[in-house]
Amino acid sequence: MTLIGPSLMCADMGVLKETVIRLDQAGVDFFHLDVMDGIFVPNFTLGPDMMKSIRPHTNKPFDVHLMVKNPENHLNTFIEAGADMISVHAEATEHLQRTLQTIRNNGLKAGVALNPSSPIEELKYVLDVVDYITVMTVNPGFAGQKFIPLMYKKVKDLKRMVESEGYNIDIQVDGNIGYETIPGVLENGANMLVCGTSSLFKPEITFEEAVTKLKEFITSQKENQFETNLK
């Protein structure tokens, strides 16, 4: 099953509560919240108080992507704010295994995010404490960037590694996930799509229409892949 998660950093902050409610009712599967500290990445974004303000308005999982240095120092803050899933960057902590185990020990799903240039081999010895892996398909920090083509191969290699090691781990892709890139990431093994300005947040279409159109497109792509595999 392919899961759709709107990236709330792309939303209009002035009507964030209404946006969350509408996207929830339109049928998204989770909400992706990017947290940036201005150090690990050159930008500042969503914080715990904002999360708390919208948490009462949806029961969908909050996927918190910590793009911060030393994320282990901030886990409790975002757990208390309502996170259901937390991903940390392998590059941002010296104690990745311990950080992931701490997330799991608190009853949340634990994720690892990888920058475009980071090798997948960094994850080989933490796969037993990972629920999902986020492949950054752009350099993190800003919306509206171009998809890096080599990330198709990275998703494929990651999927192969996870399966060869005998684990069942979701693969999430984040960065310019739209109609041009979705077929390739699905074909190579991704099943969680973080969607922003390339697919969901478009001024010419309502959220309801955008979610419906995206789901129909994903279904058609999976059917095409199934038929291709049968040949």
C-alpha positions as CSV (number, residue, x, y, z in Angstrom):
1,M,0.0,0.0,0.0
2,T,1.3,3.5,-0.9
3,L,0.9,6.1,1.7
4,I,0.5,9.8,1.0
5,G,1.7,12.4,3.5
6,P,1.4,16.2,2.9
7,S,4.5,18.2,3.9
8,L,3.1,20.9,6.1
9,M,6.1,23.2,5.5
10,C,4.4,23.9,2.2
11,A,1.1,24.9,3.8
12,D,-0.2,28.4,4.4
13,M,0.6,28.9,8.1
14,G,-2.2,31.4,8.4
15,V,-4.9,28.7,7.8
16,L,-2.9,25.7,9.0
17,K,-5.7,24.3,11.2
18,E,-8.2,24.4,8.3
19,T,-5.7,22.9,5.9
20,V,-5.0,19.9,8.2
21,I,-8.8,19.3,8.6
22,R,-9.4,19.4,4.9
23,L,-6.5,17.2,4.0
24,D,-7.5,14.7,6.7
25,Q,-11.1,14.6,5.4
26,A,-9.7,14.2,1.8
27,G,-8.0,11.0,2.8
28,V,-4.3,11.6,3.3
29,D,-2.6,8.9,5.4
30,F,-0.2,10.9,7.6
31,F,1.1,14.4,8.1
32,H,4.8,15.1,7.5
33,L,6.3,17.8,9.7
34,D,9.8,19.1,8.9
35,V,11.7,20.6,11.9
36,M,14.8,22.6,10.9
37,D,17.2,24.3,13.3
38,G,19.1,26.6,10.9
39,I,22.3,24.6,11.7
40,F,21.9,21.1,10.2
41,V,20.1,22.7,7.3
42,P,20.0,26.4,6.3
43,N,16.4,27.1,7.3
44,F,14.0,27.3,10.2
45,T,10.6,25.7,10.3
46,L,7.9,24.0,12.3
47,G,8.2,23.7,16.1
48,P,6.5,21.8,18.9
49,D,4.0,24.6,19.8
50,M,2.7,24.6,16.2
51,M,2.3,20.8,16.4
52,K,0.4,21.0,19.6
53,S,-2.0,23.5,18.1
54,I,-3.0,21.2,15.3
55,R,-2.8,17.8,17.0
56,P,-6.5,18.0,18.2
57,H,-7.7,18.4,14.7
58,T,-6.7,15.0,13.2
59,N,-6.1,11.4,14.3
60,K,-3.7,10.8,11.4
61,P,-0.1,10.0,12.4
62,F,2.3,12.9,12.8
63,D,5.6,12.0,11.0
64,V,8.2,14.4,12.5
65,H,11.3,14.7,10.4
66,L,14.0,16.2,12.6
67,M,16.5,18.0,10.4
68,V,18.4,19.1,13.4
69,K,21.9,18.6,14.9
70,N,21.9,16.2,17.9
71,P,18.3,15.2,17.5
72,E,18.5,13.0,20.6
73,N,18.4,16.1,22.7
74,H,14.9,17.0,21.4
75,L,13.0,13.7,21.2
76,N,11.0,14.3,24.4
77,T,9.9,17.7,23.2
78,F,8.3,16.3,20.0
79,I,7.0,13.2,21.6
80,E,5.1,15.4,24.1
81,A,3.9,17.6,21.2
82,G,2.1,14.6,19.6
83,A,4.5,12.8,17.3
84,D,3.7,9.3,16.2
85,M,6.8,8.8,14.1
86,I,10.1,10.5,14.3
87,S,12.9,10.3,11.8
88,V,16.4,11.5,12.5
89,H,19.3,12.0,10.1
90,A,22.1,9.5,10.2
91,E,24.5,12.4,9.6
92,A,23.2,14.4,12.6
93,T,23.9,12.2,15.5
94,E,26.9,10.3,16.8
95,H,24.7,7.7,18.5
96,L,22.2,6.6,15.8
97,Q,21.3,3.2,17.3
98,R,20.7,4.6,20.7
99,T,18.6,7.5,19.3
100,L,16.4,5.1,17.3
101,Q,16.0,2.7,20.2
102,T,14.9,5.7,22.4
103,I,12.2,6.6,19.9
104,R,10.9,3.0,19.9
105,N,11.1,2.7,23.6
106,N,8.6,5.6,23.8
107,G,6.1,3.7,21.6
108,L,6.8,5.6,18.4
109,K,7.9,4.4,15.0
110,A,11.6,5.2,14.4
111,G,12.9,6.4,11.1
112,V,16.3,7.3,9.6
113,A,16.7,10.0,7.0
114,L,19.6,10.1,4.5
115,N,20.8,13.1,2.6
116,P,21.3,12.5,-1.1
117,S,25.1,11.9,-0.8
118,S,24.9,9.7,2.3
119,P,25.6,6.0,1.6
120,I,22.9,3.5,2.4
121,E,25.6,1.3,4.1
122,E,25.3,3.6,7.1
123,L,22.1,1.8,8.0
124,K,23.2,-1.8,7.8
125,Y,23.7,-2.2,11.5
126,V,20.7,-0.4,12.7
127,L,18.0,-2.0,10.6
128,D,16.7,-4.0,13.6
129,V,15.6,-0.7,15.2
130,V,14.2,1.0,12.1
131,D,10.6,1.2,11.0
132,Y,11.0,3.4,8.0
133,I,13.8,5.1,6.0
134,T,13.5,8.5,4.4
135,V,15.4,9.0,1.2
136,M,15.9,12.7,0.6
137,T,15.5,13.2,-3.1
138,V,16.6,16.8,-2.9
139,N,19.1,18.5,-0.5
140,P,17.1,19.2,2.6
141,G,16.2,22.7,3.7
142,F,13.8,24.3,1.1
143,A,10.7,23.4,-0.9
144,G,10.6,23.6,-4.7
145,Q,13.9,22.0,-5.5
146,K,14.6,19.6,-8.4
147,F,14.6,15.9,-7.9
148,I,18.1,14.4,-8.0
149,P,17.9,11.6,-10.7
150,L,20.4,9.2,-9.0
151,M,18.0,8.9,-6.1
152,Y,15.9,6.4,-8.1
153,K,18.9,4.0,-8.0
154,K,19.4,4.8,-4.3
155,V,15.8,3.8,-3.5
156,K,16.3,0.6,-5.5
157,D,19.6,-0.3,-3.8
158,L,18.0,0.5,-0.4
159,K,15.0,-1.8,-1.1
160,R,17.3,-4.6,-2.2
161,M,19.5,-4.2,0.9
162,V,16.5,-4.2,3.3
163,E,15.0,-7.3,1.7
164,S,18.3,-9.1,1.6
165,E,18.8,-8.6,5.3
166,G,15.3,-9.9,5.9
167,Y,13.6,-6.8,7.3
168,N,10.2,-5.3,6.5
169,I,10.9,-1.5,6.5
170,D,8.9,1.2,4.8
171,I,10.8,3.4,2.3
172,Q,9.8,7.1,2.3
173,V,10.8,9.6,-0.4
174,D,10.9,13.3,0.3
175,G,11.6,16.1,-2.2
176,N,9.9,17.0,-5.5
177,I,7.5,14.0,-5.3
178,G,5.1,14.8,-8.1
179,Y,3.6,13.3,-11.3
180,E,6.9,13.1,-13.1
181,T,8.8,11.4,-10.3
182,I,6.2,9.2,-8.6
183,P,6.3,6.4,-11.2
184,G,10.1,6.0,-10.8
185,V,10.1,6.0,-7.0
186,L,7.2,3.5,-6.8
187,E,8.9,1.2,-9.4
188,N,12.1,1.2,-7.4
189,G,10.5,0.3,-4.0
190,A,9.2,3.4,-2.2
191,N,5.8,3.2,-0.5
192,M,5.6,6.4,1.5
193,L,5.3,9.6,-0.4
194,V,5.9,13.0,1.2
195,C,4.0,15.4,-1.1
196,G,4.4,19.2,-1.3
197,T,4.2,21.8,-4.0
198,S,4.8,19.3,-6.7
199,S,1.5,17.5,-6.2
200,L,-0.7,18.6,-3.3
201,F,-0.2,22.3,-2.6
202,K,-1.2,23.8,-5.9
203,P,-3.2,27.1,-6.1
204,E,-5.2,26.0,-9.1
205,I,-6.7,23.0,-7.5
206,T,-8.5,22.3,-4.2
207,F,-7.0,19.9,-1.6
208,E,-9.8,17.5,-2.1
209,E,-9.3,17.4,-5.9
210,A,-5.5,17.2,-5.4
211,V,-5.7,14.2,-3.1
212,T,-8.3,12.4,-5.3
213,K,-6.2,13.0,-8.5
214,L,-3.0,11.9,-6.8
215,K,-4.6,8.6,-5.5
216,E,-6.0,7.8,-8.9
217,F,-2.6,8.4,-10.5
218,I,-0.8,6.2,-8.0
219,T,-3.4,3.4,-8.5
220,S,-2.9,3.6,-12.3
221,Q,0.9,3.5,-12.0
222,K,0.7,0.4,-9.7
223,E,-1.7,-1.3,-12.2
224,N,0.7,-0.5,-15.0
225,Q,3.6,-1.9,-13.1
226,F,1.7,-5.1,-12.3
227,E,0.8,-5.6,-15.9
228,T,4.4,-5.0,-17.0
229,N,5.6,-7.6,-14.5
230,L,3.2,-10.2,-15.9
231,K,4.6,-9.9,-19.4
